[in-house]
């Protein structure tokens, strides 16, 4: 196995082009587990930790450009106001040690449906920046996930950044697991209210072969929500929203939970996220708790 350690983005893209079957590594929180248990034996590892562009974040045309190698801890510390749902999801990732190393780019590259960052990226209509020696392109999060652990990422491309729209309304993230910490999600849910567009975004994790949205729930809530004053919604509306979110899921039975339980949990989390959002809306808050 070759070990490549580029120090610039250009060198990294050239290494990726020369080794399309190689595995990029940044935090290594998933890759090293697979290597240690001999589940993967790539021809090359491409260490990206020395590429500065991947560890930076800043404002890009009104959006937040988050480098793919920014660890979860920095997202929590610096982006709670600009990316509330993603910051809250980052807080739920494993342990402090993992949060210090793990990245959104790694989450996207592994494409596990249980990844914490996927629901917020879908709910906020984020874009994924993909680069190769041929150039750079951006793909909507909703178009990035193709099938189980398969994405729009091409074999010569690297995930370089995520583009996050400005938070103009409340954003929420909820996750349920078999215990309170160090847990893979049984299922998860994210909700974002865009007050400028008067639009709703949803994201569902660990309840299908890919992360999912509930377009029916989004359309329903956008029509029912009081965008002027944020008045409390009727119980029937809140329950219907939860039912529509659950209906969008395509879960399976596995060791962490049954399909029936996942749908029930999603309905409950969606109702709670909506209630939290209404409260935050009335307070004029876009920050996550």
Tab-separated table of C-alpha atoms in Angstrom:
chain	number	residue	atom	x	y	z
A	1	UNK	CA	0.000	0.000	0.000
A	2	UNK	CA	1.381	3.379	-1.008
A	3	UNK	CA	1.101	6.318	1.362
A	4	UNK	CA	0.804	9.671	-0.403
A	5	UNK	CA	0.952	12.973	1.469
A	6	UNK	CA	0.238	15.958	-0.786
A	7	UNK	CA	0.758	19.425	0.690
A	8	UNK	CA	-1.381	21.415	-1.765
A	9	UNK	CA	-4.806	20.922	-3.293
A	10	UNK	CA	-3.263	20.632	-6.762
A	11	UNK	CA	-0.993	17.832	-5.557
A	12	UNK	CA	-3.951	16.128	-3.887
A	13	UNK	CA	-6.029	16.226	-7.074
A	14	UNK	CA	-3.104	14.901	-9.105
A	15	UNK	CA	-2.660	12.054	-6.625
A	16	UNK	CA	-6.356	11.263	-6.808
A	17	UNK	CA	-6.223	11.214	-10.614
A	18	UNK	CA	-3.209	8.902	-10.599
A	19	UNK	CA	-4.733	6.591	-7.990
A	20	UNK	CA	-8.521	6.442	-8.628
A	21	UNK	CA	-8.729	3.300	-6.487
A	22	UNK	CA	-6.856	4.978	-3.639
A	23	UNK	CA	-8.616	6.072	-0.471
A	24	UNK	CA	-8.487	9.714	0.711
A	25	UNK	CA	-8.002	10.023	4.463
A	26	UNK	CA	-8.377	13.055	6.718
A	27	UNK	CA	-9.645	12.249	10.212
A	28	UNK	CA	-9.509	8.502	9.610
A	29	UNK	CA	-12.309	7.756	12.069
A	30	UNK	CA	-13.946	5.313	9.638
A	31	UNK	CA	-11.088	4.425	7.294
A	32	UNK	CA	-8.713	3.289	10.042
A	33	UNK	CA	-11.371	1.028	11.533
A	34	UNK	CA	-11.828	-0.644	8.152
A	35	UNK	CA	-8.069	-1.031	7.715
A	36	UNK	CA	-7.515	-2.385	11.222
A	37	UNK	CA	-10.230	-5.006	10.752
A	38	UNK	CA	-8.921	-5.818	7.252
A	39	UNK	CA	-12.225	-4.854	5.643
A	40	UNK	CA	-10.422	-2.696	3.093
A	41	UNK	CA	-6.983	-2.896	1.548
A	42	UNK	CA	-6.610	-0.062	-0.991
A	43	UNK	CA	-3.607	0.304	-3.265
A	44	UNK	CA	-2.911	3.745	-1.819
A	45	UNK	CA	-3.878	6.065	1.016
A	46	UNK	CA	-3.997	9.752	0.148
A	47	UNK	CA	-3.413	11.726	3.348
A	48	UNK	CA	-5.105	15.125	3.020
A	49	UNK	CA	-4.239	16.547	6.434
A	50	UNK	CA	-1.591	18.926	5.034
A	51	UNK	CA	-3.891	20.519	2.426
A	52	UNK	CA	-4.791	23.908	3.957
A	53	UNK	CA	-7.835	24.664	1.759
A	54	UNK	CA	-9.664	21.671	3.213
A	55	UNK	CA	-9.419	22.917	6.797
A	56	UNK	CA	-10.688	26.457	6.213
A	57	UNK	CA	-14.133	28.000	6.347
A	58	UNK	CA	-15.542	31.422	5.526
A	59	UNK	CA	-18.270	33.416	3.793
A	60	UNK	CA	-18.705	32.795	0.067
A	61	UNK	CA	-21.318	34.988	-1.617
A	62	UNK	CA	-23.697	34.994	1.319
A	63	UNK	CA	-23.195	31.303	2.024
A	64	UNK	CA	-20.785	29.577	4.381
A	65	UNK	CA	-18.086	27.620	2.596
A	66	UNK	CA	-17.029	24.805	4.912
A	67	UNK	CA	-13.845	22.978	3.979
A	68	UNK	CA	-14.338	19.219	3.824
A	69	UNK	CA	-11.622	18.696	6.422
A	70	UNK	CA	-12.947	21.025	9.133
A	71	UNK	CA	-13.495	18.806	12.200
A	72	UNK	CA	-16.818	18.644	14.006
A	73	UNK	CA	-15.380	20.387	17.061
A	74	UNK	CA	-14.636	23.541	15.050
A	75	UNK	CA	-18.126	23.473	13.522
A	76	UNK	CA	-19.592	23.401	17.029
A	77	UNK	CA	-17.321	26.204	18.244
A	78	UNK	CA	-17.555	28.566	15.276
A	79	UNK	CA	-20.620	27.819	13.147
A	80	UNK	CA	-23.512	27.416	15.582
A	81	UNK	CA	-24.969	30.700	14.358
A	82	UNK	CA	-24.350	30.259	10.641
A	83	UNK	CA	-25.194	26.533	10.441
A	84	UNK	CA	-27.387	25.701	13.468
A	85	UNK	CA	-28.640	22.267	12.387
A	86	UNK	CA	-25.210	21.057	11.306
A	87	UNK	CA	-23.654	22.314	14.553
A	88	UNK	CA	-26.278	20.512	16.600
A	89	UNK	CA	-25.748	17.321	14.587
A	90	UNK	CA	-21.993	17.683	15.134
A	91	UNK	CA	-22.551	17.734	18.896
A	92	UNK	CA	-24.170	14.289	18.671
A	93	UNK	CA	-21.216	12.646	16.922
A	94	UNK	CA	-19.552	9.930	19.008
A	95	UNK	CA	-16.988	11.173	21.581
A	96	UNK	CA	-14.905	14.352	21.952
A	97	UNK	CA	-11.922	12.501	20.499
A	98	UNK	CA	-13.885	11.521	17.387
A	99	UNK	CA	-15.336	15.022	17.039
A	100	UNK	CA	-11.797	16.414	17.114
A	101	UNK	CA	-10.869	14.252	14.103
A	102	UNK	CA	-14.069	13.473	12.206
A	103	UNK	CA	-15.237	15.678	9.332
A	104	UNK	CA	-18.284	16.337	7.188
A	105	UNK	CA	-16.191	15.438	4.151
A	106	UNK	CA	-15.519	12.025	5.623
A	107	UNK	CA	-19.208	11.583	6.386
A	108	UNK	CA	-20.043	12.389	2.771
A	109	UNK	CA	-17.309	10.161	1.381
A	110	UNK	CA	-18.428	7.159	3.439
A	111	UNK	CA	-22.080	7.907	2.611
A	112	UNK	CA	-23.500	5.825	5.438
A	113	UNK	CA	-27.244	6.551	5.723
A	114	UNK	CA	-26.672	6.907	9.487
A	115	UNK	CA	-24.171	9.763	9.134
A	116	UNK	CA	-25.122	12.704	11.319
A	117	UNK	CA	-24.313	15.453	8.820
A	118	UNK	CA	-26.553	14.208	6.005
A	119	UNK	CA	-29.996	15.284	7.323
A	120	UNK	CA	-28.905	18.912	7.992
A	121	UNK	CA	-27.284	19.155	4.557
A	122	UNK	CA	-30.519	17.996	2.936
A	123	UNK	CA	-32.768	20.173	5.105
A	124	UNK	CA	-30.765	23.343	4.407
A	125	UNK	CA	-30.399	22.650	0.666
A	126	UNK	CA	-26.605	22.635	0.897
A	127	UNK	CA	-24.273	22.050	-2.035
A	128	UNK	CA	-21.296	19.700	-2.179
A	129	UNK	CA	-18.158	20.962	-3.932
A	130	UNK	CA	-16.320	18.274	-5.899
A	131	UNK	CA	-12.938	18.860	-7.536
A	132	UNK	CA	-10.589	17.033	-9.882
A	133	UNK	CA	-7.768	17.986	-12.240
A	134	UNK	CA	-10.557	18.563	-14.792
A	135	UNK	CA	-12.155	21.306	-12.729
A	136	UNK	CA	-14.642	21.970	-9.935
A	137	UNK	CA	-18.385	21.351	-9.841
A	138	UNK	CA	-21.103	21.714	-7.231
A	139	UNK	CA	-23.871	19.205	-6.600
A	140	UNK	CA	-26.984	19.778	-4.504
A	141	UNK	CA	-27.095	17.542	-1.443
A	142	UNK	CA	-30.462	16.237	-2.674
A	143	UNK	CA	-28.705	14.975	-5.847
A	144	UNK	CA	-25.547	13.676	-4.161
A	145	UNK	CA	-26.859	10.430	-2.638
A	146	UNK	CA	-27.600	7.894	-5.397
A	147	UNK	CA	-27.989	4.511	-3.685
A	148	UNK	CA	-26.611	2.620	-0.691
A	149	UNK	CA	-23.117	4.097	-0.064
A	150	UNK	CA	-23.028	5.338	-3.666
A	151	UNK	CA	-22.828	9.047	-4.431
A	152	UNK	CA	-22.326	11.451	-7.314
A	153	UNK	CA	-18.593	11.596	-6.489
A	154	UNK	CA	-16.528	10.445	-9.488
A	155	UNK	CA	-13.491	8.222	-9.078
A	156	UNK	CA	-11.007	11.017	-9.812
A	157	UNK	CA	-12.710	13.620	-7.598
A	158	UNK	CA	-12.231	14.797	-4.038
A	159	UNK	CA	-14.884	16.349	-1.811
A	160	UNK	CA	-13.382	19.772	-1.130
A	161	UNK	CA	-16.142	21.761	0.594
A	162	UNK	CA	-19.785	22.148	1.535
A	163	UNK	CA	-21.714	25.337	0.713
A	164	UNK	CA	-24.290	26.155	3.394
A	165	UNK	CA	-27.033	28.760	2.784
A	166	UNK	CA	-27.480	31.471	5.382
A	167	UNK	CA	-29.776	30.424	8.222
A	168	UNK	CA	-32.797	32.726	7.962
A	169	UNK	CA	-35.004	30.787	10.376
A	170	UNK	CA	-34.920	28.053	13.014
A	171	UNK	CA	-33.035	24.849	12.278
A	172	UNK	CA	-33.261	21.630	14.290
A	173	UNK	CA	-31.618	18.225	14.487
A	174	UNK	CA	-32.798	15.221	16.473
A	175	UNK	CA	-31.306	11.758	16.749
A	176	UNK	CA	-32.304	8.625	18.587
A	177	UNK	CA	-30.008	5.724	19.475
A	178	UNK	CA	-29.831	2.663	21.639
A	179	UNK	CA	-28.006	4.647	24.355
A	180	UNK	CA	-27.204	8.279	25.151
A	181	UNK	CA	-23.637	8.570	23.816
A	182	UNK	CA	-21.168	6.957	21.400
A	183	UNK	CA	-24.060	5.604	19.366
A	184	UNK	CA	-24.933	5.088	15.708
A	185	UNK	CA	-28.335	6.596	14.989
A	186	UNK	CA	-31.349	4.317	14.932
A	187	UNK	CA	-32.807	7.200	12.969
A	188	UNK	CA	-32.370	10.969	12.800
A	189	UNK	CA	-34.212	14.017	11.504
A	190	UNK	CA	-33.450	17.629	10.613
A	191	UNK	CA	-35.804	20.533	9.964
A	192	UNK	CA	-35.019	23.984	8.555
A	193	UNK	CA	-37.368	26.936	8.080
A	194	UNK	CA	-36.325	29.485	5.450
A	195	UNK	CA	-38.166	32.687	6.301
A	196	UNK	CA	-36.920	34.555	3.208
A	197	UNK	CA	-38.294	31.974	0.779
A	198	UNK	CA	-41.058	30.823	3.129
A	199	UNK	CA	-39.903	27.292	2.482
A	200	UNK	CA	-39.360	24.201	4.604
A	201	UNK	CA	-36.515	21.700	4.390
A	202	UNK	CA	-36.344	18.217	5.858
A	203	UNK	CA	-33.658	15.559	6.149
A	204	UNK	CA	-34.044	11.946	7.278
A	205	UNK	CA	-31.163	9.717	8.328
A	206	UNK	CA	-30.801	5.982	8.946
A	207	UNK	CA	-34.256	5.174	7.583
A	208	UNK	CA	-33.515	4.125	4.015
A	209	UNK	CA	-30.678	3.105	1.688
A	210	UNK	CA	-29.729	6.784	1.423
A	211	UNK	CA	-30.446	9.931	3.428
A	212	UNK	CA	-33.909	11.163	2.436
A	213	UNK	CA	-36.185	14.189	2.274
A	214	UNK	CA	-39.944	14.342	2.735
A	215	UNK	CA	-41.089	16.674	-0.017
A	216	UNK	CA	-44.734	16.085	0.909
A	217	UNK	CA	-44.079	17.188	4.495
A	218	UNK	CA	-42.127	20.217	3.284
A	219	UNK	CA	-44.909	21.397	0.997
A	220	UNK	CA	-47.591	20.735	3.593
A	221	UNK	CA	-45.851	22.691	6.355
A	222	UNK	CA	-44.895	25.580	4.076
A	223	UNK	CA	-48.597	26.076	3.344
A	224	UNK	CA	-49.746	25.670	6.953
A	225	UNK	CA	-47.061	27.625	8.804
A	226	UNK	CA	-47.807	31.180	9.945
A	227	UNK	CA	-44.841	32.968	8.393
A	228	UNK	CA	-45.975	36.345	9.702
A	229	UNK	CA	-46.218	35.653	13.428
A	230	UNK	CA	-45.296	32.003	13.945
A	231	UNK	CA	-48.484	31.275	15.828
A	232	UNK	CA	-48.731	27.770	17.325
A	233	UNK	CA	-50.038	25.188	14.896
A	234	UNK	CA	-53.117	23.064	15.464
A	235	UNK	CA	-52.379	19.631	16.888
A	236	UNK	CA	-53.818	18.053	13.750
A	237	UNK	CA	-51.288	19.954	11.602
A	238	UNK	CA	-48.357	18.949	13.794
A	239	UNK	CA	-49.443	15.306	13.744
A	240	UNK	CA	-49.978	15.339	9.999
A	241	UNK	CA	-46.480	16.741	9.502
A	242	UNK	CA	-45.033	13.896	11.585
A	243	UNK	CA	-47.021	11.323	9.625
A	244	UNK	CA	-45.781	12.701	6.287
A	245	UNK	CA	-42.155	12.592	7.468
A	246	UNK	CA	-42.565	8.976	8.595
A	247	UNK	CA	-44.241	8.055	5.306
A	248	UNK	CA	-41.164	9.192	3.368
A	249	UNK	CA	-38.899	6.732	5.182
A	250	UNK	CA	-37.857	3.390	3.725
A	251	UNK	CA	-36.398	1.668	6.771
A	252	UNK	CA	-35.387	-1.945	7.404
A	253	UNK	CA	-35.248	-4.175	10.445
A	254	UNK	CA	-31.708	-4.538	11.797
A	255	UNK	CA	-29.803	-4.943	15.058
A	256	UNK	CA	-30.451	-1.322	16.071
A	257	UNK	CA	-34.206	-1.244	15.533
A	258	UNK	CA	-37.189	-2.354	13.512
A	259	UNK	CA	-38.624	-0.571	10.510
A	260	UNK	CA	-41.846	0.048	12.426
A	261	UNK	CA	-39.967	1.610	15.341
A	262	UNK	CA	-37.942	3.855	13.027
A	263	UNK	CA	-41.107	5.220	11.418
A	264	UNK	CA	-42.678	5.854	14.810
A	265	UNK	CA	-39.529	7.577	16.079
A	266	UNK	CA	-39.333	9.773	13.001
A	267	UNK	CA	-42.916	10.893	13.469
A	268	UNK	CA	-42.216	11.826	17.101
A	269	UNK	CA	-38.942	13.615	16.302
A	270	UNK	CA	-40.550	15.557	13.456
A	271	UNK	CA	-43.356	16.767	15.722
A	272	UNK	CA	-40.893	17.783	18.412
A	273	UNK	CA	-38.598	19.537	15.936
A	274	UNK	CA	-41.579	21.463	14.615
A	275	UNK	CA	-42.643	22.512	18.115
A	276	UNK	CA	-39.098	23.677	18.918
A	277	UNK	CA	-39.006	25.603	15.648
A	278	UNK	CA	-42.277	27.385	16.336
A	279	UNK	CA	-40.956	28.447	19.746
A	280	UNK	CA	-37.661	29.663	18.240
A	281	UNK	CA	-39.528	31.442	15.439
A	282	UNK	CA	-41.584	33.425	17.919
A	283	UNK	CA	-38.399	34.351	19.782
A	284	UNK	CA	-36.732	35.401	16.528
A	285	UNK	CA	-33.971	32.835	17.020
A	286	UNK	CA	-32.064	30.957	14.301
A	287	UNK	CA	-29.458	29.474	16.598
A	288	UNK	CA	-29.522	25.867	17.704
A	289	UNK	CA	-29.910	25.089	21.368
